[in-house]
Coordinates of C-alpha atoms in Angstrom, one line a residue:
Chain A
M1 CA 19.8 -18.2 0.0
T2 CA 17.8 -21.1 1.6
A3 CA 16.6 -22.5 -1.8
R4 CA 18.6 -25.5 -1.8
P5 CA 17.6 -27.0 1.5
V6 CA 13.9 -26.1 0.7
V7 CA 14.1 -28.0 -2.6
R8 CA 15.8 -31.0 -1.0
A9 CA 13.1 -31.2 1.8
L10 CA 10.5 -31.0 -0.8
L11 CA 12.1 -33.9 -3.0
G12 CA 12.2 -36.1 0.1
D13 CA 8.4 -35.9 0.4
G14 CA 6.2 -38.1 -1.6
L15 CA 3.3 -35.9 -1.8
A16 CA 5.4 -32.9 -2.9
R17 CA 7.0 -35.0 -5.5
L18 CA 3.6 -36.4 -6.8
C19 CA 2.5 -32.7 -7.1
T20 CA 5.6 -31.6 -8.7
A21 CA 5.4 -34.5 -11.3
L22 CA 1.5 -33.7 -12.0
L23 CA 2.3 -30.0 -12.4
A24 CA 5.2 -30.7 -14.8
A25 CA 2.8 -33.0 -16.6
V26 CA 0.1 -30.1 -17.0
I27 CA 2.8 -27.7 -18.1
L28 CA 4.2 -30.0 -20.5
L29 CA 0.6 -30.6 -22.1
A30 CA 0.2 -26.9 -22.2
V31 CA 3.4 -26.1 -24.0
A32 CA 4.0 -29.5 -26.0
G33 CA 0.3 -30.8 -26.2
P34 CA -0.6 -29.4 -29.7
L35 CA 2.5 -30.7 -31.1
L36 CA 1.8 -34.2 -29.9
S37 CA -1.7 -34.3 -31.6
P38 CA -2.1 -34.4 -35.3
W39 CA -5.0 -32.1 -35.1
S40 CA -5.0 -28.4 -34.5
A41 CA -7.4 -26.8 -32.0
E42 CA -9.9 -25.6 -34.7
D43 CA -9.6 -28.5 -37.1
I44 CA -12.9 -30.2 -37.6
D45 CA -13.2 -33.9 -38.0
W46 CA -16.3 -34.5 -39.7
A47 CA -16.2 -38.1 -39.4
A48 CA -16.2 -37.8 -35.6
L49 CA -18.5 -35.3 -34.4
E50 CA -19.1 -35.5 -30.6
A51 CA -17.0 -38.8 -30.5
P52 CA -16.0 -40.5 -27.5
P53 CA -12.2 -40.8 -26.5
S54 CA -10.4 -43.1 -28.9
A55 CA -7.1 -43.8 -30.4
G56 CA -7.6 -41.0 -33.0
H57 CA -9.1 -38.3 -30.4
W58 CA -7.5 -38.9 -27.0
F59 CA -10.0 -36.9 -25.1
G60 CA -12.8 -37.4 -27.8
T61 CA -14.3 -34.6 -29.8
D62 CA -16.7 -31.8 -29.1
L63 CA -20.1 -30.9 -30.6
V64 CA -18.5 -29.6 -33.7
G65 CA -16.0 -32.3 -34.2
R66 CA -12.8 -30.7 -32.9
D67 CA -10.1 -32.6 -31.0
L68 CA -10.5 -32.0 -27.3
F69 CA -7.1 -33.2 -26.4
T70 CA -5.7 -30.2 -28.4
R71 CA -8.3 -27.9 -27.1
A72 CA -7.5 -28.9 -23.5
A73 CA -3.9 -28.3 -24.1
A74 CA -4.6 -24.9 -25.7
G75 CA -7.0 -24.2 -22.9
A76 CA -4.5 -25.1 -20.1
R77 CA -1.9 -22.9 -21.9
V78 CA -4.1 -19.9 -21.9
S79 CA -5.4 -20.5 -18.2
L80 CA -1.7 -20.7 -17.2
T81 CA -0.7 -17.9 -19.1
I82 CA -3.2 -15.7 -17.7
A83 CA -2.5 -16.9 -14.0
A84 CA 1.1 -16.1 -14.4
I85 CA 0.5 -12.7 -15.9
A86 CA -2.2 -11.8 -13.1
T87 CA -0.1 -13.1 -10.5
L88 CA 2.8 -10.9 -11.7
V89 CA 0.6 -7.9 -11.5
S90 CA -0.6 -9.0 -7.8
V91 CA 3.1 -9.1 -6.9
L92 CA 4.0 -5.8 -8.5
I93 CA 1.1 -4.1 -6.5
G94 CA 1.1 -6.2 -3.1
V95 CA 4.8 -6.4 -2.3
P96 CA 5.5 -2.7 -2.6
W97 CA 2.4 -1.8 -0.7
G98 CA 3.0 -4.3 2.0
A99 CA 6.7 -3.2 2.3
A100 CA 5.8 0.4 2.3
A101 CA 3.1 -0.1 5.1
G102 CA 5.2 -2.2 7.2
Y103 CA 8.3 0.0 7.0
L104 CA 6.8 3.3 7.4
G105 CA 4.5 2.2 10.3
G106 CA 2.2 4.4 12.2
R107 CA -0.4 6.4 10.7
V108 CA 0.6 5.5 7.2
D109 CA 0.3 1.8 7.9
T110 CA -3.0 2.1 9.5
V111 CA -4.5 3.9 6.5
M112 CA -2.7 1.5 4.1
M113 CA -3.9 -1.7 5.6
R114 CA -7.4 -0.3 6.5
I115 CA -7.8 0.1 2.6
V116 CA -6.8 -3.7 2.4
D117 CA -9.3 -4.5 5.0
V118 CA -12.0 -2.8 3.2
L119 CA -11.1 -4.1 -0.4
Y120 CA -10.9 -7.5 1.3
A121 CA -14.5 -7.6 1.9
L122 CA -15.7 -6.5 -1.4
P123 CA -17.3 -8.8 -4.1
F124 CA -14.4 -8.0 -6.1
V125 CA -15.1 -10.5 -9.0
L126 CA -18.2 -8.8 -9.5
L127 CA -16.3 -5.6 -10.2
V128 CA -14.1 -7.7 -12.5
I129 CA -17.1 -8.8 -14.3
L130 CA -18.3 -5.3 -14.7
L131 CA -14.9 -4.2 -16.0
V132 CA -14.8 -7.0 -18.6
V133 CA -18.4 -6.4 -19.7
V134 CA -17.9 -2.5 -19.7
F135 CA -14.7 -2.3 -21.4
G136 CA -14.9 -5.1 -24.0
R137 CA -13.3 -8.6 -23.7
N138 CA -9.9 -7.3 -23.7
P139 CA -7.7 -10.0 -22.2
Y140 CA -5.0 -7.6 -20.9
L141 CA -7.8 -5.9 -18.8
L142 CA -8.9 -9.3 -17.5
F143 CA -5.2 -10.1 -16.3
A144 CA -4.8 -6.6 -14.8
G145 CA -8.4 -6.9 -13.1
L146 CA -7.5 -10.3 -11.6
G147 CA -4.2 -9.2 -10.6
A148 CA -5.8 -6.2 -8.9
V149 CA -7.9 -8.5 -7.0
F150 CA -5.4 -10.8 -5.8
W151 CA -2.7 -8.5 -4.2
L152 CA -4.6 -8.2 -1.0
D153 CA -3.2 -11.3 0.8
L154 CA 0.3 -10.6 -0.5
A155 CA 0.3 -7.0 0.9
R156 CA -0.8 -8.5 4.2
I157 CA 2.1 -11.2 4.4
V158 CA 4.8 -8.8 3.0
R159 CA 3.7 -6.2 5.5
G160 CA 4.1 -8.8 8.4
Q161 CA 7.5 -9.9 7.1
T162 CA 8.6 -6.2 6.8
L163 CA 7.9 -5.6 10.6
R164 CA 10.2 -8.1 11.5
V165 CA 13.0 -7.1 9.2
R166 CA 12.7 -3.4 10.1
Q167 CA 14.1 -4.2 13.6
A168 CA 17.3 -5.7 12.2
G169 CA 20.7 -4.3 12.9
F170 CA 21.5 -3.8 9.3
V171 CA 18.4 -1.7 8.7
E172 CA 19.2 0.4 11.7
A173 CA 22.6 0.9 10.3
A174 CA 21.4 1.9 6.9
R175 CA 19.2 4.3 8.4
A176 CA 22.0 5.6 10.6
M177 CA 24.0 6.2 7.4
G178 CA 21.4 8.3 5.9
A179 CA 19.6 6.0 3.5
G180 CA 16.2 7.2 2.9
P181 CA 13.0 4.9 3.3
A182 CA 12.8 4.1 -0.7
T183 CA 16.4 2.9 -0.5
I184 CA 16.0 0.7 2.6
I185 CA 12.8 -0.7 1.3
R186 CA 14.6 -1.5 -2.1
R187 CA 18.0 -2.5 -1.0
H188 CA 17.4 -4.2 2.6
V189 CA 13.5 -4.9 3.0
L190 CA 12.5 -6.4 -0.4
P191 CA 15.4 -9.0 -0.7
N192 CA 14.5 -10.3 2.9
V193 CA 10.8 -10.7 2.2
A194 CA 11.3 -12.2 -1.3
G195 CA 11.0 -15.8 -0.2
P196 CA 7.8 -15.7 1.7
A197 CA 6.4 -13.4 -1.0
L198 CA 7.3 -15.9 -3.6
V199 CA 5.6 -18.6 -1.7
Y200 CA 2.4 -16.7 -1.3
A201 CA 2.5 -15.5 -4.8
T202 CA 2.3 -19.4 -5.8
L203 CA -0.6 -19.7 -3.8
T204 CA -2.5 -17.0 -5.7
V205 CA -1.9 -18.9 -8.9
P206 CA -4.7 -21.5 -8.4
G207 CA -7.0 -18.5 -7.2
V208 CA -6.3 -16.8 -10.5
I209 CA -7.0 -20.0 -12.4
L210 CA -10.4 -20.6 -10.7
A211 CA -11.4 -17.0 -11.1
E212 CA -10.7 -17.1 -14.7
S213 CA -12.8 -20.2 -15.2
F214 CA -15.5 -18.6 -13.4
I215 CA -15.5 -15.7 -15.7
S216 CA -15.0 -17.6 -18.6
F217 CA -17.9 -20.0 -17.5
L218 CA -20.3 -17.0 -17.6
G219 CA -19.2 -16.3 -21.2
L220 CA -17.2 -13.2 -20.3
G221 CA -13.6 -14.1 -20.4
V222 CA -11.7 -15.8 -23.1
Q223 CA -13.6 -15.9 -26.6
E224 CA -13.9 -18.4 -29.3
P225 CA -11.9 -19.5 -31.2
D226 CA -9.4 -19.1 -28.3
T227 CA -10.1 -21.3 -25.4
S228 CA -9.3 -21.8 -21.6
L229 CA -10.0 -24.4 -19.1
G230 CA -13.1 -22.3 -18.1
V231 CA -14.6 -22.1 -21.5
L232 CA -14.0 -25.9 -22.1
I233 CA -15.7 -26.5 -18.9
A234 CA -18.7 -24.4 -19.7
D235 CA -19.0 -26.0 -23.2
G236 CA -18.8 -29.5 -21.4
A237 CA -21.4 -28.6 -19.1
Q238 CA -23.6 -27.9 -22.1
T239 CA -23.3 -31.3 -23.6
M240 CA -22.5 -33.4 -20.8
E241 CA -25.7 -35.6 -21.0
S242 CA -24.5 -36.6 -24.4
A243 CA -20.8 -36.1 -24.0
P244 CA -19.6 -36.5 -20.7
W245 CA -16.0 -36.6 -21.6
A246 CA -16.0 -33.0 -23.0
L247 CA -16.7 -32.0 -19.2
V248 CA -14.8 -34.6 -17.5
F249 CA -11.4 -34.0 -19.0
P250 CA -11.1 -30.3 -18.8
A251 CA -12.5 -30.4 -15.0
L252 CA -9.8 -32.9 -14.2
L253 CA -7.0 -31.0 -15.8
L254 CA -8.3 -27.8 -13.8
A255 CA -8.6 -29.9 -10.7
V256 CA -5.3 -31.4 -11.0
T257 CA -3.5 -28.3 -11.8
V258 CA -5.2 -26.4 -8.9
W259 CA -4.8 -29.2 -6.4
S260 CA -1.1 -29.8 -7.2
I261 CA -0.2 -26.0 -7.0
N262 CA -2.2 -25.8 -3.6
M263 CA -0.4 -28.7 -2.1
L264 CA 3.1 -27.6 -3.2
G265 CA 2.3 -24.1 -2.1
D266 CA 1.2 -25.4 1.3
R267 CA 4.4 -27.5 1.6
L268 CA 6.6 -24.6 0.6
R269 CA 5.1 -22.4 3.1
D270 CA 5.4 -24.9 5.9
E271 CA 9.1 -25.3 5.0
I272 CA 9.7 -21.3 4.7
D273 CA 7.9 -20.9 8.2
A274 CA 10.1 -23.5 9.6
R275 CA 13.0 -22.0 8.3
S276 CA 12.2 -18.3 8.5
G277 CA 14.9 -18.1 11.4
S278 CA 17.7 -18.7 8.7
A279 CA 16.2 -16.6 5.8
G280 CA 17.9 -14.0 4.1
H281 CA 20.7 -11.7 5.4
A282 CA 23.0 -13.5 8.1
G283 CA 22.7 -10.2 10.1
T284 CA 18.8 -10.6 10.6
R285 CA 19.2 -13.9 12.5
G286 CA 19.0 -12.5 16.0
S287 CA 16.1 -10.3 15.3
Y288 CA 13.8 -13.3 14.3
N289 CA 13.2 -14.1 18.0
L290 CA 10.8 -11.3 18.0
R291 CA 7.1 -12.2 18.1
P292 CA 6.1 -12.3 14.5
A293 CA 3.6 -9.5 13.7
R294 CA 0.2 -10.7 12.6
H295 CA -2.0 -8.3 10.9
G296 CA -4.7 -11.0 10.8
A297 CA -5.8 -10.1 14.3
R298 CA -8.2 -7.4 13.8
P299 CA -7.6 -3.9 15.4
Chain B
M1 CA -16.2 -5.1 28.3
N2 CA -16.0 -1.3 28.5
Q3 CA -19.5 -0.6 27.1
P4 CA -19.6 3.1 26.2
R5 CA -16.5 2.7 24.3
T6 CA -17.7 -0.5 22.6
G7 CA -20.7 1.7 21.7
R8 CA -18.7 4.5 20.2
A9 CA -16.4 2.2 18.3
L10 CA -19.2 0.4 16.9
L11 CA -20.6 3.7 15.5
A12 CA -17.2 4.3 14.2
R13 CA -17.4 0.8 12.3
L14 CA -20.9 1.7 11.1
A15 CA -19.4 5.0 9.6
V16 CA -16.5 3.2 7.8
S17 CA -19.2 0.8 6.4
L18 CA -21.3 3.5 5.1
V19 CA -18.2 5.2 3.5
T20 CA -17.3 1.7 2.0
F21 CA -21.0 1.6 0.6
W22 CA -20.8 5.0 -0.9
V23 CA -17.4 4.2 -2.5
I24 CA -18.8 1.0 -4.1
V25 CA -21.9 2.8 -5.3
T26 CA -20.0 5.8 -6.8
A27 CA -17.3 3.3 -8.6
V28 CA -19.9 1.1 -10.2
F29 CA -22.1 4.1 -11.3
F30 CA -19.3 5.8 -13.1
L31 CA -17.9 2.6 -14.4
L32 CA -21.0 1.6 -16.0
R33 CA -21.6 5.3 -17.6
L34 CA -18.0 5.3 -19.0
A35 CA -18.8 2.5 -21.1
P36 CA -19.6 2.7 -24.6
G37 CA -23.3 1.9 -25.6
G38 CA -26.5 2.6 -23.8
P39 CA -29.7 0.8 -22.7
F40 CA -31.5 2.0 -25.9
D41 CA -29.3 0.8 -28.6
G42 CA -31.3 -2.5 -29.1
E43 CA -31.7 -4.6 -32.0
R44 CA -34.2 -2.3 -33.7
Q45 CA -33.0 1.4 -34.6
L46 CA -35.3 4.0 -32.9
P47 CA -36.2 6.9 -34.6
P48 CA -34.1 9.9 -33.3
E49 CA -37.1 11.7 -31.9
V50 CA -38.2 8.6 -29.9
E51 CA -34.8 7.9 -28.6
E52 CA -34.7 11.6 -27.6
N53 CA -37.9 11.2 -25.6
L54 CA -36.9 8.2 -24.0
R55 CA -33.5 9.5 -22.8
A56 CA -35.3 12.6 -21.5
A57 CA -38.0 10.3 -19.6
Y58 CA -35.3 8.5 -17.8
H59 CA -33.1 11.5 -17.3
L60 CA -30.2 10.1 -19.4
D61 CA -29.9 13.6 -21.2
E62 CA -28.7 15.5 -18.0
P63 CA -25.2 15.9 -17.2
L64 CA -23.5 12.8 -15.6
V65 CA -23.0 14.5 -12.1
V66 CA -26.7 15.5 -12.1
Q67 CA -27.7 11.9 -12.9
Y68 CA -25.5 10.7 -10.0
G69 CA -26.9 13.2 -7.4
R70 CA -30.3 12.2 -8.5
Y71 CA -29.6 8.4 -8.1
L72 CA -27.8 9.2 -4.6
G73 CA -31.2 11.0 -3.8
M74 CA -33.4 8.1 -4.8
L75 CA -31.1 5.7 -2.9
A76 CA -31.6 7.4 0.2
R77 CA -35.3 7.0 0.0
G78 CA -34.8 3.5 -0.9
D79 CA -35.8 3.9 -4.5
L80 CA -33.7 1.9 -6.8
G81 CA -35.5 3.5 -9.9
P82 CA -37.0 1.8 -12.9
S83 CA -35.5 -0.9 -14.9
F84 CA -34.4 0.2 -18.7
K85 CA -35.0 -2.9 -20.1
Q86 CA -37.8 -4.8 -18.1
K87 CA -40.1 -1.9 -18.8
D88 CA -43.1 -2.9 -16.7
F89 CA -40.9 -3.5 -13.6
S90 CA -39.2 -1.2 -11.1
V91 CA -35.7 -2.5 -9.8
N92 CA -37.2 -2.6 -6.4
E93 CA -39.9 -5.2 -7.6
L94 CA -37.3 -7.4 -9.4
V95 CA -34.9 -7.3 -6.4
A96 CA -37.7 -8.2 -4.0
S97 CA -38.8 -10.9 -6.1
G98 CA -35.1 -12.3 -6.4
A99 CA -33.3 -11.4 -3.4
P100 CA -35.2 -14.1 -1.1
V101 CA -34.0 -16.8 -3.4
S102 CA -30.5 -15.9 -3.6
L103 CA -30.3 -15.1 0.1
T104 CA -31.9 -18.5 1.0
V105 CA -29.2 -20.2 -1.1
G106 CA -26.5 -18.2 0.0
G107 CA -27.5 -18.4 3.8
L108 CA -28.1 -22.3 3.6
A109 CA -24.7 -22.5 1.9
L110 CA -22.9 -20.4 4.5
L111 CA -24.5 -22.5 7.5
L112 CA -23.4 -25.7 5.7
A113 CA -19.8 -24.4 5.0
V114 CA -19.4 -23.2 8.7
A115 CA -20.8 -26.3 10.5
G116 CA -19.5 -28.7 8.1
G117 CA -16.2 -27.1 7.9
I118 CA -15.6 -26.6 11.8
G119 CA -16.9 -30.0 12.5
T120 CA -14.4 -31.7 9.9
G121 CA -11.6 -29.3 11.0
V122 CA -12.1 -30.0 14.8
R123 CA -12.1 -33.9 14.1
A124 CA -8.8 -33.6 12.2
G125 CA -7.1 -31.1 14.3
L126 CA -7.5 -33.1 17.5
A127 CA -5.5 -35.9 16.3
P128 CA -2.9 -34.0 13.9
G129 CA -0.9 -36.5 11.7
S130 CA -3.4 -39.4 12.4
A131 CA -5.0 -41.5 9.4
L132 CA -8.4 -39.6 10.0
D133 CA -6.5 -36.3 9.7
R134 CA -4.7 -37.2 6.6
T135 CA -7.9 -38.5 5.0
L136 CA -10.1 -35.6 6.0
M137 CA -7.5 -33.2 4.8
G138 CA -6.9 -34.9 1.6
V139 CA -10.6 -34.7 0.9
A140 CA -10.6 -31.0 1.8
G141 CA -7.7 -30.4 -0.6
L142 CA -9.6 -32.0 -3.3
G143 CA -12.7 -30.0 -2.4
L144 CA -10.5 -26.9 -2.7
A145 CA -9.8 -27.6 -6.2
L146 CA -13.2 -28.4 -7.4
P147 CA -14.7 -24.9 -8.0
S148 CA -18.6 -24.6 -8.2
I149 CA -18.5 -24.6 -12.1
V150 CA -17.5 -28.0 -12.0
V151 CA -19.5 -29.3 -8.9
A152 CA -22.7 -27.8 -10.1
P153 CA -23.0 -29.2 -13.4
V154 CA -22.0 -32.7 -12.2
A155 CA -24.3 -32.6 -9.3
V156 CA -27.1 -31.9 -11.8
L157 CA -26.0 -34.7 -14.0
V158 CA -25.6 -37.3 -11.2
F159 CA -28.5 -36.4 -8.7
A160 CA -31.1 -35.0 -11.2
V161 CA -30.5 -36.7 -14.6
L162 CA -29.0 -40.2 -13.8
L163 CA -30.5 -40.9 -10.3
G164 CA -33.6 -38.7 -10.5
W165 CA -33.4 -38.1 -6.7
L166 CA -33.5 -34.3 -6.6
P167 CA -34.9 -31.7 -9.1
A168 CA -32.4 -30.1 -11.6
G169 CA -33.5 -26.5 -11.3
G170 CA -36.3 -24.2 -10.2
V171 CA -37.5 -23.3 -6.7
D172 CA -40.8 -25.1 -6.3
S173 CA -40.2 -27.2 -3.3
P174 CA -37.7 -27.5 -0.4
A175 CA -36.0 -30.3 -2.4
H176 CA -34.9 -27.6 -4.9
Y177 CA -33.0 -26.0 -2.3
V178 CA -30.6 -29.0 -1.6
L179 CA -28.3 -29.3 -4.4
P180 CA -27.5 -25.5 -5.2
P181 CA -26.3 -24.5 -1.7
V182 CA -24.2 -27.9 -1.4
A183 CA -22.7 -27.1 -4.7
L184 CA -21.9 -23.5 -3.5
A185 CA -20.7 -24.4 -0.2
L186 CA -18.3 -27.2 -1.0
P187 CA -14.9 -25.3 -1.8
F188 CA -15.7 -22.9 1.4
L189 CA -16.3 -25.9 3.6
A190 CA -13.1 -27.4 2.4
A191 CA -11.2 -24.2 3.1
I192 CA -12.8 -23.7 6.6
A193 CA -12.1 -27.3 7.6
R194 CA -8.5 -26.8 6.6
L195 CA -8.3 -23.4 8.5
T196 CA -9.9 -24.8 11.6
R197 CA -7.6 -28.1 11.5
G198 CA -4.5 -25.8 11.6
S199 CA -5.9 -23.5 14.2
V200 CA -7.1 -26.3 16.5
A201 CA -3.9 -28.5 16.2
E202 CA -1.9 -25.0 17.1
T203 CA -4.0 -24.0 20.1
L204 CA -3.6 -27.7 21.4
T205 CA -0.1 -27.0 22.1
E206 CA -0.3 -23.9 23.9
P207 CA 0.4 -23.4 27.6
H208 CA -3.1 -22.7 28.9
V209 CA -4.6 -25.7 27.2
R210 CA -2.0 -27.8 28.6
T211 CA -2.7 -26.3 32.2
A212 CA -6.3 -27.1 31.9
L213 CA -5.7 -30.5 31.0
A214 CA -3.1 -30.9 33.7
K215 CA -5.6 -29.7 36.2
G216 CA -7.7 -32.7 35.4
L217 CA -10.5 -30.8 33.4
P218 CA -12.7 -33.1 31.2
A219 CA -11.4 -32.9 27.5
G220 CA -14.9 -31.9 26.3
R221 CA -14.8 -29.0 28.4
V222 CA -11.2 -27.9 27.7
L223 CA -12.3 -28.1 24.0
R224 CA -15.2 -26.0 24.5
R225 CA -14.0 -23.5 27.0
H226 CA -10.1 -23.3 26.2
V227 CA -9.5 -24.4 22.6
L228 CA -12.5 -23.4 20.3
P229 CA -12.7 -19.7 21.3
V230 CA -9.0 -19.3 20.4
A231 CA -8.8 -21.7 17.6
L232 CA -12.0 -20.3 15.9
L233 CA -10.6 -16.6 15.8
P234 CA -9.1 -17.1 12.2
V235 CA -12.3 -18.8 11.1
V236 CA -14.3 -16.0 12.2
S237 CA -12.2 -13.5 10.3
Y238 CA -12.4 -15.7 7.3
L239 CA -16.1 -15.5 7.2
G240 CA -16.5 -12.0 5.7
P241 CA -14.4 -12.5 2.6
A242 CA -16.1 -16.1 2.3
A243 CA -19.5 -14.5 2.4
A244 CA -18.5 -12.0 -0.3
A245 CA -17.2 -14.9 -2.5
M246 CA -20.2 -17.1 -1.9
L247 CA -22.6 -14.2 -3.2
T248 CA -20.3 -13.9 -6.3
G249 CA -20.4 -17.8 -6.6
S250 CA -24.2 -17.6 -6.6
V251 CA -24.1 -15.8 -9.9
V252 CA -22.9 -19.0 -11.6
I253 CA -25.1 -21.3 -9.4
E254 CA -28.2 -19.6 -10.2
Q255 CA -27.4 -19.8 -13.9
V256 CA -26.8 -23.6 -13.7
F257 CA -29.7 -24.3 -11.5
E258 CA -32.1 -22.0 -13.2
L259 CA -32.7 -20.2 -10.0
P260 CA -34.9 -16.8 -10.3
G261 CA -32.5 -14.9 -7.8
I262 CA -30.7 -11.5 -8.5
G263 CA -27.5 -13.0 -9.4
R264 CA -28.7 -14.0 -12.7
Y265 CA -29.7 -10.6 -13.4
F266 CA -26.3 -9.2 -13.0
V267 CA -24.5 -10.3 -16.1
Q268 CA -27.3 -9.8 -18.3
A269 CA -28.1 -6.3 -17.1
A270 CA -24.5 -5.3 -17.5
L271 CA -24.5 -6.7 -21.0
N272 CA -27.8 -4.9 -21.6
R273 CA -26.5 -1.5 -20.1
D274 CA -29.6 -1.8 -17.8
Y275 CA -28.0 0.6 -15.5
T276 CA -30.4 0.8 -12.7
L277 CA -30.8 -3.0 -12.5
V278 CA -26.9 -3.5 -12.3
M279 CA -26.8 -0.8 -9.6
G280 CA -29.7 -2.4 -7.6
V281 CA -28.0 -5.8 -7.6
V282 CA -24.6 -4.4 -6.5
V283 CA -26.5 -2.2 -3.8
V284 CA -28.2 -5.3 -2.4
Y285 CA -25.0 -7.3 -2.4
A286 CA -22.8 -4.6 -0.9
A287 CA -25.3 -3.9 1.8
F288 CA -25.5 -7.5 2.8
I289 CA -21.9 -8.0 2.6
L290 CA -21.1 -4.8 4.7
T291 CA -23.8 -5.7 7.5
F292 CA -22.4 -9.4 7.6
N293 CA -18.6 -8.0 8.3
L294 CA -20.1 -5.8 11.1
L295 CA -21.6 -8.9 12.5
V296 CA -18.4 -10.7 12.2
D297 CA -16.5 -7.8 13.8
L298 CA -18.9 -8.1 16.8
A299 CA -18.4 -11.8 16.9
Y300 CA -14.7 -11.4 17.2
T301 CA -14.8 -9.0 19.9
R302 CA -17.1 -11.6 21.9
L303 CA -14.6 -14.4 21.1
D304 CA -11.4 -12.6 22.2
P305 CA -11.8 -10.2 25.1
R306 CA -8.3 -8.8 24.2
I307 CA -9.8 -7.2 21.1
R308 CA -11.9 -4.1 21.4
L309 CA -13.6 -2.4 18.6
G310 CA -11.5 0.9 18.2
G311 CA -8.5 0.2 20.1
R312 CA -5.5 -1.0 18.6

């Protein structure tokens, strides 16, 4: 596999190093943040209602005196968890969909990708909002709904990659030996498209974080006493005139998280694109001279 | 271009759009009705007979399929029905009063995102790797990470509360239409700038561009005639999803800036189970997005003569 040279190339790049460090800091905050602070996310400090950042409360406190550092850490934890689960859902839908469309080809491919085209144009977050409103604030539904929105890009990418792998000698050989489509997709196609799929999956993480914050901002996502970056930003926006820190810190945390994952994902994608000639089975090498299939060009 | 074929293909596209429209209407209709609760379980318990009468008056006592057929029939006549909650208004009236505001904000934001994004992206893409390129793309990267839920409140705080240059909310003057479209457009402007930059930089290396330059054509002409038509293709295909996302974003923008658009109805009506009003907002959004996508497809065939509607 190509993991090692990719990692080495990224570590040689200042921007990527910075992003990795920032991301590690955010994850550390999300995991260990509540342990670092003497306050829990729900403790109320009656001596410091809506207090600015200080030695006792690093990010200040909110309207009812809760420690914002702890709450920001808890919010980041929730946002990252939702993003991870929703991304997993999108991988579970998008990768098989794209692989099946690309491998089976012909009419099946046309229909499957036309469905993706149609869904792509829908105001899907509206449907997610409807789902959440209608079926109650079940967080699992939120994950599933968001995942079901974000699989479209993945399906397109995986289909494009599959079209290239499909031509390879080893796939031909497997077919000649009598392997069925399901077996070939599982054993030969999926391992070869895993790298690019993984990269594009990282690029859906910031999208999910933003969508969750959007829905929570409207008061429809994560509910009190739980919190997320979107909830904190919404609360902070309410009190920003008297307590700007309540908006600034969560917003900064969200921006840093999204920005560093975006940048890192872009760099990863560039690396993978540059190296796609050597990705996967040795046997595919020759076939990568084929012109890459692009679904983006419309029918 | 082959005219009769384009015409027929356009009809086919229109048919696909209509089917999509029907799918959306149907999905939202049944989704809403599957939900527990109804428009009349309000704060005050109604006597059973009154509620019975209300339900009959709004045809809520009929089987769901009959109601669905009735709604489609009304929709075909352009009637969105009465609002269940805002009793003195029909959904048509509510939508007619709110849609101009929403579409103005959305349209201005789209214009800003496209003009600003392409302008920035071309600047950066013409000199890939330069200091200008790195600066512009660094800023664009930040723009992508700042969603409207952050930009909108901060813009209100800075420009309305602290500086007092622009009004914080409402729609009384053109000045009210400055901050909302800017806050809505920013992430999309950044996305279009990045897309354009990559595409322009890639197109510059293509043989037909090098040939044009080698023939001694002026750089401006090469850019307009040989680079942009190719480089803008991915941007054009991004416009459909971008328009859909901007309309969705207007739900937040209308809330922050207290705009009387249709987006703010959406969440409230869904929570209230005001079935017809939710449907009305969805119908307007869907119609707008599908029309816009058709226009994008047309623009696409104009830009790229290899692509014809219908043919693969």
